[in-house]
Short mmCIF file of C-alpha atoms in Angstrom, two decimals:
data_model
loop_
_atom_site.label_atom_id
_atom_site.label_comp_id
_atom_site.label_asym_id
_atom_site.label_seq_id
_atom_site.Cartn_x
_atom_site.Cartn_y
_atom_site.Cartn_z
CA MET A 16 90.72 79.10 -34.47
CA LYS A 17 86.96 79.42 -34.31
CA ILE A 18 84.54 81.84 -32.72
CA LEU A 19 82.59 80.49 -29.75
CA ALA A 20 80.63 83.60 -28.78
CA ILE A 21 80.21 87.22 -29.80
CA THR A 22 78.45 89.86 -27.71
CA SER A 23 78.33 93.64 -27.99
CA LYS A 24 81.31 93.85 -25.59
CA SER A 25 83.34 90.70 -26.16
CA ALA A 26 84.41 87.80 -28.33
CA THR A 27 85.45 84.30 -27.28
CA PHE A 28 87.63 81.99 -29.38
CA GLU A 29 88.76 78.37 -29.32
CA LEU A 30 91.87 76.83 -30.87
CA ASP A 31 91.42 73.52 -32.65
CA ASN A 32 94.12 71.10 -31.49
CA LEU A 33 94.44 67.93 -29.45
CA SER A 34 96.08 69.53 -26.42
CA PRO A 35 93.66 69.63 -23.46
CA TYR A 36 92.90 73.10 -22.05
CA PHE A 37 96.41 74.51 -22.61
CA SER A 38 97.52 75.28 -26.16
CA GLY A 39 101.02 73.85 -25.72
CA ASN A 40 102.68 77.19 -26.50
CA VAL A 41 102.49 80.86 -25.57
CA PHE A 42 101.09 83.13 -28.26
CA LEU A 43 100.14 86.77 -28.72
CA ILE A 44 96.60 88.08 -29.16
CA GLU A 45 96.20 91.11 -31.43
CA LEU A 46 92.98 93.00 -32.07
CA ASN A 47 92.97 95.24 -35.14
CA ASP A 48 96.78 95.00 -35.11
CA LYS A 49 97.04 96.16 -31.48
CA LEU A 50 98.60 93.83 -28.91
CA VAL A 51 96.09 92.68 -26.28
CA ARG A 52 98.10 90.16 -24.23
CA GLN A 53 99.90 86.82 -24.19
CA GLU A 54 97.91 83.61 -23.82
CA ASN A 55 98.52 79.86 -23.47
CA ARG A 56 94.97 78.43 -23.33
CA ASN A 57 92.83 76.97 -26.08
CA VAL A 58 89.82 79.08 -25.07
CA PHE A 59 90.25 82.82 -24.55
CA SER A 60 88.22 86.02 -24.67
CA VAL A 61 88.75 89.68 -25.48
CA PHE A 62 86.65 92.33 -23.74
CA GLY A 63 86.02 96.05 -23.82
CA LEU A 64 84.86 96.02 -27.43
CA ALA A 65 82.58 98.57 -29.04
CA PRO A 66 79.10 97.45 -30.16
CA ASN A 67 78.35 96.94 -33.86
CA THR A 68 82.02 97.21 -34.84
CA ASP A 69 84.27 95.17 -37.15
CA TYR A 70 87.38 93.53 -35.68
CA ILE A 71 90.18 91.22 -36.75
CA CYS A 72 91.60 88.97 -34.06
CA LYS A 73 95.03 87.47 -34.67
CA ALA A 74 96.28 84.67 -32.45
CA ASN A 75 98.51 81.62 -32.75
CA GLY A 76 99.26 82.34 -36.40
CA GLU A 77 95.62 82.65 -37.45
CA SER A 78 93.20 85.53 -37.93
CA VAL A 79 89.43 85.75 -37.65
CA LYS A 80 87.15 88.58 -38.73
CA PHE A 81 84.01 89.31 -36.74
CA ARG A 82 81.52 92.04 -35.94
CA THR A 83 80.22 92.70 -32.45
CA LEU A 84 76.50 92.76 -31.78
CA GLN A 85 74.40 95.88 -31.43
CA SER A 86 72.77 96.64 -28.09
CA ASN A 87 69.83 98.96 -27.48
CA ILE A 88 71.28 100.65 -24.40
CA GLU A 89 74.62 100.40 -22.64
CA ILE A 90 74.68 102.13 -19.28
CA SER A 91 76.69 102.02 -16.05
CA VAL A 92 75.12 100.80 -12.83
CA MET A 93 76.54 104.01 -11.33
CA LYS A 94 73.82 105.93 -13.19
CA PHE A 95 71.27 104.08 -11.04
CA GLY A 96 72.97 105.09 -7.80
CA ALA A 97 75.57 102.38 -7.20
CA VAL A 98 78.62 103.49 -5.23
CA GLY A 99 81.00 100.54 -5.56
CA ASP A 100 82.94 101.19 -2.35
CA GLY A 101 82.25 97.80 -0.75
CA ILE A 102 80.36 99.44 2.11
CA HIS A 103 77.25 100.99 0.58
CA ASP A 104 74.41 98.57 -0.24
CA ASP A 105 74.19 98.68 -4.05
CA THR A 106 71.30 96.20 -4.35
CA GLY A 107 68.77 98.91 -5.17
CA ALA A 108 70.84 100.22 -8.07
CA PHE A 109 71.16 96.76 -9.65
CA THR A 110 67.47 96.05 -9.11
CA ALA A 111 66.36 99.37 -10.57
CA ALA A 112 68.52 98.82 -13.63
CA MET A 113 67.16 95.31 -14.16
CA ASN A 114 63.59 96.56 -14.02
CA CYS A 115 64.06 99.70 -16.13
CA LEU A 116 66.30 98.58 -18.97
CA PRO A 117 64.67 97.27 -22.17
CA GLU A 118 65.66 93.95 -23.71
CA ASN A 119 69.01 93.78 -25.50
CA SER A 120 70.61 96.19 -23.05
CA VAL A 121 73.99 96.05 -21.30
CA LEU A 122 74.36 96.96 -17.64
CA THR A 123 78.03 97.86 -17.18
CA VAL A 124 79.65 97.40 -13.78
CA PRO A 125 82.89 99.45 -13.62
CA ALA A 126 85.89 98.59 -11.45
CA GLY A 127 85.01 98.70 -7.76
CA ASN A 128 83.53 96.59 -4.96
CA TYR A 129 79.74 96.27 -5.02
CA SER A 130 78.01 94.95 -1.93
CA ILE A 131 74.65 93.46 -2.90
CA LYS A 132 71.88 91.19 -1.73
CA PRO A 133 70.28 88.79 -4.24
CA VAL A 134 69.40 90.40 -7.57
CA PHE A 135 66.81 88.93 -9.95
CA MET A 136 67.72 89.10 -13.63
CA LYS A 137 65.37 90.02 -16.45
CA SER A 138 65.11 88.76 -20.03
CA GLY A 139 67.40 90.33 -22.58
CA ILE A 140 69.79 91.95 -20.08
CA THR A 141 73.58 91.49 -20.10
CA VAL A 142 75.51 92.24 -16.92
CA TYR A 143 79.03 93.25 -17.96
CA LEU A 144 81.60 93.15 -15.17
CA GLU A 145 84.59 95.20 -16.26
CA LYS A 146 88.11 94.28 -15.19
CA GLY A 147 88.48 95.14 -11.51
CA ALA A 148 84.75 94.90 -10.80
CA LYS A 149 83.93 92.73 -7.80
CA VAL A 150 80.39 91.90 -6.77
CA CYS A 151 80.31 90.89 -3.10
CA ALA A 152 77.24 89.04 -1.83
CA ALA A 153 75.75 89.77 1.57
CA ALA A 154 76.93 87.42 4.29
CA ALA A 155 73.90 87.49 6.61
CA ARG A 156 71.29 84.78 6.10
CA SER A 157 68.56 87.31 6.90
CA ASP A 158 69.44 89.27 3.74
CA TYR A 159 68.35 86.41 1.46
CA PRO A 160 64.77 85.98 0.25
CA VAL A 161 63.36 82.45 0.08
CA LEU A 162 62.50 80.70 -3.17
CA LEU A 163 59.55 78.43 -2.42
CA GLY A 164 59.91 74.81 -3.43
CA VAL A 165 56.24 74.69 -4.44
CA LEU A 166 53.97 77.65 -5.06
CA GLU A 167 50.34 76.62 -5.53
CA GLY A 168 47.12 78.43 -6.31
CA ILE A 169 43.91 77.83 -8.23
CA ASN A 170 44.87 75.74 -11.27
CA CYS A 171 48.46 76.85 -10.74
CA ARG A 172 51.55 75.06 -9.46
CA ARG A 173 55.12 76.32 -9.71
CA ASN A 174 58.45 74.92 -8.59
CA ILE A 175 60.86 77.75 -7.80
CA GLY A 176 63.26 76.46 -5.14
CA THR A 177 65.19 73.19 -5.16
CA TRP A 178 67.70 71.24 -3.13
CA GLN A 179 69.60 68.12 -4.22
CA GLY A 180 67.08 66.81 -6.71
CA GLU A 181 63.84 67.72 -4.95
CA GLU A 182 61.40 70.61 -4.79
CA ALA A 183 62.45 72.48 -1.66
CA ASP A 184 62.64 75.98 -0.23
CA CYS A 185 66.04 77.52 -0.82
CA PHE A 186 67.55 80.95 -0.47
CA ALA A 187 67.92 83.08 -3.59
CA SER A 188 71.38 83.40 -5.14
CA VAL A 189 73.38 86.56 -5.64
CA PHE A 190 72.19 86.46 -9.27
CA THR A 191 68.90 84.58 -9.73
CA ALA A 192 66.71 84.18 -12.82
CA TYR A 193 63.30 82.52 -13.02
CA GLU A 194 61.59 81.99 -16.39
CA GLN A 195 63.76 84.60 -18.13
CA ASN A 196 65.30 84.29 -21.59
CA ASN A 197 68.49 85.47 -23.26
CA ILE A 198 70.33 86.60 -20.15
CA SER A 199 74.10 87.01 -19.81
CA ILE A 200 76.76 87.66 -17.20
CA ILE A 201 80.05 88.43 -18.92
CA GLY A 202 83.37 90.19 -18.36
CA GLU A 203 86.65 90.01 -16.50
CA GLY A 204 85.19 90.76 -13.08
CA GLU A 205 84.54 88.60 -10.05
CA ILE A 206 81.46 87.41 -8.17
CA ASP A 207 82.28 86.69 -4.53
CA CYS A 208 79.30 84.92 -2.99
CA GLY A 209 80.23 85.63 0.62
CA ALA A 210 80.08 82.12 2.09
CA VAL A 211 83.16 82.34 4.29
CA GLN A 212 81.97 85.64 5.74
CA GLY A 213 78.64 84.08 6.75
CA ASP A 214 77.53 80.94 8.60
CA TRP A 215 76.69 78.87 5.52
CA TYR A 216 79.18 76.09 6.25
CA PHE A 217 78.16 75.66 9.89
CA ASN A 218 75.93 72.55 10.21
CA HIS A 219 75.65 72.69 6.45
CA ARG A 220 73.45 69.59 6.22
CA ILE A 221 70.80 71.15 8.46
CA LYS A 222 68.05 73.23 6.86
CA ARG A 223 67.78 76.56 8.64
CA GLY A 224 64.88 78.56 7.27
CA ALA A 225 65.68 77.33 3.77
CA TRP A 226 68.47 75.46 2.03
CA ARG A 227 71.71 77.21 1.11
CA PRO A 228 71.84 79.41 -2.00
CA ARG A 229 73.88 78.63 -5.07
CA GLY A 230 76.31 81.13 -6.54
CA LEU A 231 74.34 81.70 -9.76
CA PHE A 232 70.88 80.10 -10.11
CA PHE A 233 68.94 79.98 -13.37
CA ASN A 234 65.52 78.32 -13.21
CA ARG A 235 63.57 77.47 -16.39
CA CYS A 236 65.43 79.92 -18.60
CA ASP A 237 66.13 79.66 -22.33
CA GLY A 238 69.37 81.21 -23.51
CA VAL A 239 71.83 81.64 -20.62
CA THR A 240 75.41 82.82 -21.17
CA VAL A 241 78.06 83.16 -18.46
CA LEU A 242 81.37 84.16 -19.95
CA GLY A 243 84.78 85.18 -18.64
CA VAL A 244 83.92 85.96 -15.02
CA THR A 245 85.27 84.38 -11.84
CA VAL A 246 82.79 82.85 -9.37
CA ARG A 247 84.05 81.93 -5.90
CA ASN A 248 83.24 81.55 -2.21
CA THR A 249 79.76 80.08 -2.74
CA PRO A 250 77.47 78.71 0.02
CA SER A 251 76.75 75.59 -2.10
CA TRP A 252 76.93 74.86 -5.85
CA ASN A 253 78.61 77.60 -7.88
CA VAL A 254 76.59 77.65 -11.12
CA HIS A 255 73.22 75.86 -11.20
CA PRO A 256 71.15 75.88 -14.40
CA TYR A 257 67.85 74.14 -13.60
CA PHE A 258 65.33 73.12 -16.30
CA CYS A 259 67.16 75.43 -18.70
CA ASN A 260 67.79 75.20 -22.44
CA ASN A 261 70.69 76.56 -24.47
CA VAL A 262 73.21 77.27 -21.72
CA LYS A 263 76.68 78.53 -22.67
CA LEU A 264 79.37 78.58 -19.97
CA TYR A 265 82.64 79.76 -21.54
CA ASP A 266 86.08 80.78 -20.28
CA LEU A 267 85.11 80.86 -16.59
CA VAL A 268 87.10 80.47 -13.40
CA ILE A 269 85.26 78.72 -10.54
CA GLU A 270 87.01 78.49 -7.18
CA ASN A 271 86.14 77.33 -3.69
CA ALA A 272 88.30 76.13 -0.83
CA SER A 273 88.96 72.40 -1.00
CA ASP A 274 87.25 71.92 2.38
CA ALA A 275 84.17 74.01 1.52
CA PRO A 276 81.31 71.48 1.79
CA THR A 277 79.10 70.60 -1.23
CA THR A 278 80.43 73.44 -3.34
CA ASP A 279 80.18 71.81 -6.77
CA GLY A 280 81.44 73.81 -9.72
CA VAL A 281 78.74 73.52 -12.39
CA ASP A 282 75.55 71.46 -11.95
CA PRO A 283 73.33 71.29 -15.04
CA ASP A 284 70.05 69.92 -13.69
CA CYS A 285 67.27 68.66 -16.01
CA CYS A 286 68.77 70.84 -18.77
CA THR A 287 69.00 70.44 -22.55
CA GLY A 288 71.79 71.87 -24.67
CA VAL A 289 74.57 72.84 -22.26
CA GLU A 290 78.09 73.78 -23.39
CA ILE A 291 80.83 74.02 -20.74
CA VAL A 292 83.96 75.08 -22.62
CA GLY A 293 87.25 76.51 -21.42
CA VAL A 294 86.26 76.48 -17.74
CA LYS A 295 88.80 76.17 -14.93
CA ILE A 296 87.39 74.59 -11.76
CA ALA A 297 88.86 73.93 -8.31
CA VAL A 298 86.21 73.31 -5.63
CA GLY A 299 85.30 71.47 -2.44
CA ASN A 300 83.15 68.82 -4.10
CA ASP A 301 82.46 67.71 -7.69
CA CYS A 302 83.77 69.95 -10.47
CA ILE A 303 80.90 69.28 -12.91
CA ALA A 304 77.86 67.28 -11.77
CA LEU A 305 75.00 66.38 -14.11
CA LYS A 306 71.64 65.81 -12.42
CA SER A 307 68.00 65.05 -13.20
CA GLY A 308 66.24 64.66 -9.84
CA THR A 309 65.37 61.96 -7.36
CA TYR A 310 62.72 59.30 -7.99
CA GLU A 311 59.50 61.11 -7.04
CA PHE A 312 60.74 64.31 -8.66
CA ALA A 313 61.54 62.48 -11.92
CA LYS A 314 58.12 60.79 -11.90
CA ARG A 315 56.53 64.24 -11.94
CA TYR A 316 58.74 65.95 -14.52
CA LYS A 317 60.26 63.10 -16.62
CA THR A 318 63.02 65.44 -17.79
CA PRO A 319 66.52 64.12 -18.49
CA CYS A 320 69.69 66.14 -18.59
CA LYS A 321 70.81 65.74 -22.19
CA ASP A 322 72.90 67.08 -25.04
CA ILE A 323 75.81 68.14 -22.81
CA THR A 324 79.19 69.22 -24.20
CA ILE A 325 82.22 69.58 -21.93
CA ARG A 326 85.42 70.59 -23.72
CA ASN A 327 88.80 72.17 -23.07
CA CYS A 328 88.18 72.38 -19.33
CA LEU A 329 90.68 72.16 -16.47
CA MET A 330 89.45 70.36 -13.37
CA ARG A 331 91.98 70.88 -10.62
CA GLU A 332 90.96 69.56 -7.18
CA GLY A 333 87.54 68.27 -6.26
CA GLN A 334 85.97 64.95 -5.32
CA GLY A 335 85.07 64.21 -8.92
CA GLY A 336 85.86 65.70 -12.32
CA VAL A 337 82.74 64.95 -14.37
CA VAL A 338 80.08 63.35 -12.21
CA PHE A 339 76.61 61.95 -12.83
CA GLY A 340 74.32 62.04 -9.83
CA SER A 341 73.52 60.92 -7.48
CA GLU A 342 70.16 62.53 -8.36
CA ILE A 343 69.81 61.06 -11.87
CA SER A 344 66.38 59.43 -11.83
CA GLY A 345 65.29 61.42 -14.89
CA GLY A 346 68.27 60.20 -16.88
CA ILE A 347 71.49 61.61 -18.36
CA GLU A 348 71.78 61.28 -22.14
CA GLU A 349 74.19 62.25 -24.93
CA VAL A 350 77.21 63.59 -23.07
CA ASN A 351 80.45 64.38 -24.88
CA VAL A 352 83.57 65.20 -22.85
CA SER A 353 86.72 66.01 -24.80
CA LYS A 354 90.11 67.72 -24.59
CA CYS A 355 89.89 68.14 -20.81
CA LEU A 356 92.67 68.07 -18.24
CA PHE A 357 92.01 66.52 -14.82
CA GLU A 358 94.63 67.27 -12.18
CA GLY A 359 94.44 65.98 -8.62
CA THR A 360 90.72 65.25 -8.47
CA GLU A 361 89.83 62.19 -6.42
CA ARG A 362 87.96 60.67 -9.36
CA GLY A 363 87.70 61.50 -13.05
CA LEU A 364 84.40 60.21 -14.39
CA ARG A 365 82.14 59.34 -11.49
CA ILE A 366 78.61 57.96 -11.65
CA LYS A 367 76.69 57.65 -8.39
CA THR A 368 73.37 55.88 -8.30
CA LEU A 369 71.55 53.31 -6.17
CA ARG A 370 68.44 51.21 -5.92
CA GLY A 371 65.61 53.61 -5.29
CA ARG A 372 66.72 56.16 -7.89
CA GLY A 373 64.55 54.34 -10.44
CA ARG A 374 64.52 53.75 -14.19
CA ILE A 375 62.39 56.66 -15.36
CA GLY A 376 65.46 57.70 -17.32
CA LYS A 377 68.82 56.07 -17.95
CA CYS A 378 72.46 57.12 -18.31
CA ASP A 379 73.39 56.45 -21.91
CA GLY A 380 75.32 57.74 -24.89
CA VAL A 381 78.43 58.99 -23.07
CA THR A 382 81.82 59.55 -24.76
CA PHE A 383 85.12 60.73 -23.29
CA SER A 384 87.94 61.46 -25.76
CA ASP A 385 91.36 63.14 -25.87
CA ILE A 386 91.57 63.39 -22.08
CA VAL A 387 94.60 63.65 -19.80
CA MET A 388 94.29 62.72 -16.12
CA LYS A 389 97.17 63.44 -13.76
CA ASN A 390 97.25 62.17 -10.17
CA VAL A 391 93.58 61.26 -10.21
CA LYS A 392 93.15 58.58 -7.55
CA VAL A 393 90.50 56.65 -9.53
CA PRO A 394 90.05 57.80 -13.15
CA PHE A 395 86.74 55.97 -13.73
CA VAL A 396 83.96 54.97 -11.35
CA ILE A 397 80.44 53.70 -11.98
CA ASN A 398 78.94 52.77 -8.63
CA MET A 399 75.34 51.52 -8.43
CA TYR A 400 75.57 50.98 -4.64
CA TYR A 401 76.16 54.59 -3.63
CA ASN A 402 75.54 55.19 0.08
CA SER A 403 73.82 58.54 -0.22
CA ASP A 404 73.64 61.00 2.64
CA ASP A 405 70.07 60.13 3.59
CA GLU A 406 69.15 57.03 5.54
CA SER A 407 68.05 55.07 2.46
CA GLY A 408 71.64 54.84 1.23
CA HIS A 409 72.66 52.69 4.18
CA ASN A 410 70.06 49.91 4.17
CA GLU A 411 70.44 46.40 2.79
CA TYR A 412 68.20 47.09 -0.21
CA VAL A 413 70.93 49.42 -1.50
CA TRP A 414 74.13 47.56 -0.62
CA THR A 415 73.28 43.90 -1.19
CA THR A 416 74.87 42.16 -4.17
CA GLU A 417 72.07 39.60 -4.23
CA LYS A 418 69.91 39.71 -7.36
CA LEU A 419 66.67 41.53 -6.57
CA PRO A 420 63.49 41.82 -8.66
CA VAL A 421 63.57 44.60 -11.26
CA ASP A 422 60.93 47.26 -10.68
CA ASP A 423 60.47 50.96 -11.33
CA ARG A 424 62.96 51.80 -8.55
CA THR A 425 65.81 49.90 -10.24
CA PRO A 426 68.36 52.23 -11.92
CA GLN A 427 69.84 51.50 -15.34
CA ILE A 428 73.21 52.40 -16.85
CA GLY A 429 73.76 52.24 -20.63
CA SER A 430 76.82 52.59 -22.89
CA PHE A 431 80.07 54.46 -22.25
CA VAL A 432 83.05 54.97 -24.57
CA PHE A 433 86.50 56.16 -23.44
CA LYS A 434 89.13 56.74 -26.14
CA ASP A 435 92.49 58.41 -26.62
CA MET A 436 93.20 59.03 -22.96
CA VAL A 437 96.33 59.10 -20.78
CA CYS A 438 96.02 58.53 -17.03
CA THR A 439 99.15 58.92 -14.89
CA GLY A 440 99.67 58.80 -11.12
CA VAL A 441 96.71 56.50 -10.45
CA ALA A 442 96.49 55.72 -6.71
CA TYR A 443 93.65 53.36 -5.81
CA SER A 444 92.29 51.78 -8.98
CA ALA A 445 92.37 52.47 -12.71
CA ALA A 446 88.61 51.94 -12.93
CA VAL A 447 85.77 50.46 -10.91
CA PHE A 448 82.54 49.59 -12.70
CA HIS A 449 80.06 47.92 -10.35
CA GLY A 450 76.62 47.23 -11.80
CA LEU A 451 73.67 45.54 -10.14
CA PRO A 452 73.11 41.81 -10.68
CA GLU A 453 69.53 42.52 -11.78
CA SER A 454 70.55 45.59 -13.83
CA PRO A 455 74.08 45.24 -15.20
CA ILE A 456 75.94 48.11 -16.82
CA LYS A 457 75.21 47.78 -20.55
CA SER A 458 78.55 48.44 -22.26
CA ILE A 459 82.03 49.80 -21.46
CA THR A 460 84.56 50.49 -24.22
CA PHE A 461 88.18 51.57 -23.74
CA ASP A 462 90.05 52.44 -26.94
CA HIS A 463 93.67 53.65 -26.83
CA VAL A 464 93.76 54.37 -23.10
CA SER A 465 96.86 54.04 -20.89
CA PHE A 466 97.28 53.86 -17.10
CA THR A 467 100.38 54.26 -14.95
CA TYR A 468 100.51 54.38 -11.15
CA ASN A 469 101.79 56.37 -8.21
CA GLU A 470 103.98 53.77 -6.53
CA ASN A 471 104.03 55.78 -3.31
CA ALA A 472 100.25 56.01 -3.03
CA GLU A 473 98.53 54.84 0.12
CA GLU A 474 95.64 52.41 0.12
CA GLY A 475 92.20 54.01 -0.21
CA TYR A 476 88.53 53.53 -1.01
CA PRO A 477 87.75 53.75 -4.73
CA VAL A 478 83.95 53.92 -4.33
CA MET A 479 81.54 55.31 -1.73
CA GLN A 480 79.34 52.40 -0.70
CA GLU A 481 78.24 50.79 2.54
CA LYS A 482 80.34 47.65 2.05
CA LYS A 483 83.48 49.60 1.16
CA PHE A 484 86.86 48.13 0.36
CA ALA A 485 90.35 49.61 0.22
CA VAL A 486 92.83 49.00 -2.60
CA LYS A 487 96.09 50.35 -3.98
CA ASN A 488 97.30 50.38 -7.59
CA GLN A 489 94.48 48.09 -8.72
CA GLY A 490 93.76 47.49 -12.41
CA LEU A 491 90.37 47.62 -14.14
CA ASP A 492 87.59 46.16 -12.00
CA PHE A 493 84.35 45.10 -13.77
CA ARG A 494 81.42 43.56 -11.90
CA PHE A 495 77.98 42.92 -13.37
CA VAL A 496 78.67 44.39 -16.80
CA GLU A 497 77.09 42.97 -19.97
CA ARG A 498 79.82 43.90 -22.46
CA VAL A 499 83.43 45.09 -22.09
CA LEU A 500 85.66 45.98 -25.06
CA LEU A 501 89.33 46.81 -24.38
CA LYS A 502 91.26 47.93 -27.46
CA ASN A 503 94.87 49.08 -27.20
CA VAL A 504 94.64 49.50 -23.44
CA VAL A 505 98.00 49.72 -21.65
CA ILE A 506 98.21 49.20 -17.86
CA SER A 507 101.68 49.54 -16.34
CA GLY A 508 102.66 49.03 -12.69
CA GLN A 509 99.43 47.67 -11.25
CA ILE A 510 99.38 45.29 -8.31
CA GLY A 511 97.71 42.01 -9.27
CA GLU A 512 95.88 41.24 -12.50
CA PRO A 513 95.40 44.17 -14.91
CA VAL A 514 91.75 43.26 -15.56
CA LEU A 515 89.41 41.90 -12.88
CA THR A 516 85.99 40.60 -13.86
CA GLN A 517 82.99 39.21 -12.04
CA ASP A 518 79.74 38.34 -13.83
CA VAL A 519 80.78 40.01 -17.08
CA LYS A 520 78.77 38.44 -19.91
CA LYS A 521 81.17 39.31 -22.73
CA ILE A 522 84.69 40.73 -22.76
CA ALA A 523 86.98 41.31 -25.75
CA ILE A 524 90.61 42.42 -25.42
CA THR A 525 92.42 43.43 -28.62
CA LYS A 526 95.51 45.37 -29.65
#
């Protein structure tokens, strides 16, 4: 058992085993010899701690000593005039607290329902949502200020708002931070972002005043921690760190209805140093989506999304489990996904890119290990012909399999390693890796990976592309890949050949 995070009010721990997300047994948590609760997850937190105090946590037969951090001020939002009855507008109380508290302060939100409009966070402030605290975002579009995509002046240019990989006006989120450092939202409370109560899902692809807000939006911040809370009912993406460094997302619950459009779980965007650990996600789109902008955006900023750790997470429902793109022109580098459980997502790993996204950055250095996928229709997809929502995704330049000249608009995909994985209940295909003839996928390695199928599955489309095709219980499909290494790969119950190849330069199959 190791410590993941310590604050003045909480501590978060992680068990070291090979069981994804769940510990495999139920155990007791004791704090200074007092029973806290039962638990069955690898990542868990204890809250309600006193600042600057020594504790001993016992769990699963182990004990860890730790000392909580000291805070300058700890004060209730009630002291600033909040009511917490779900009717009174408590925005002013949150805003006053944010502006008045010094750095290294804790703003405590007691049990109650707090109706607020967007609140802007300030450096050094921790928002602590106690058990039973529920922050409810305003439903009316008119209650949301606009974050400008580009703010320009004399010798000054700032990008504040964004939408799907571009600089664009968007509405502020219920908690928004711009160029703030060392900010935290922690606790056992809930943030309800009010989407169902508003009109956010009506004509959701149409910009009305500005683009839809995220649940939590952090722009160009260094040191962001979101720990323990539940985020749900968001107008678009749930948690969106954008050009941020040192982001810690631990022990969260993220929930949206399965039919809520484009409500991704966590979308690190042009970020460096992101840890997503012990997070449970069930949403209406991709559970975790890594992004780095569209082509023109990446030309300006040249910022990849890199050094990403995803561990001990449960992805239950969603179009994709861990997804790259489709806005990945700046590149995605050094991603490690381990000890995760995927249940019922349409795809497991999913990479979406297309001609036009460019080669300013590349996707490279990706490892998946100790993963279990249950009833995932297609565990692995790399699709370089993605028919994106805009018109460009549907023209011949994108979908043709003819070899085109390589230029700065040609995407590139590097090396991927998948090891020690079990995939059961596969429906459409075990894996589809479709590179471009002029830009093949560099390298795919499977090491100790097994696939079994759902015999009762219906035929379906494994990839989203203009020239789509339907399959059922297909094996591994490689097209335009430079190197494939299959070591101790077991495929049981597929229809047709277990391994399909087209224009693969080198393939090695060993046991």
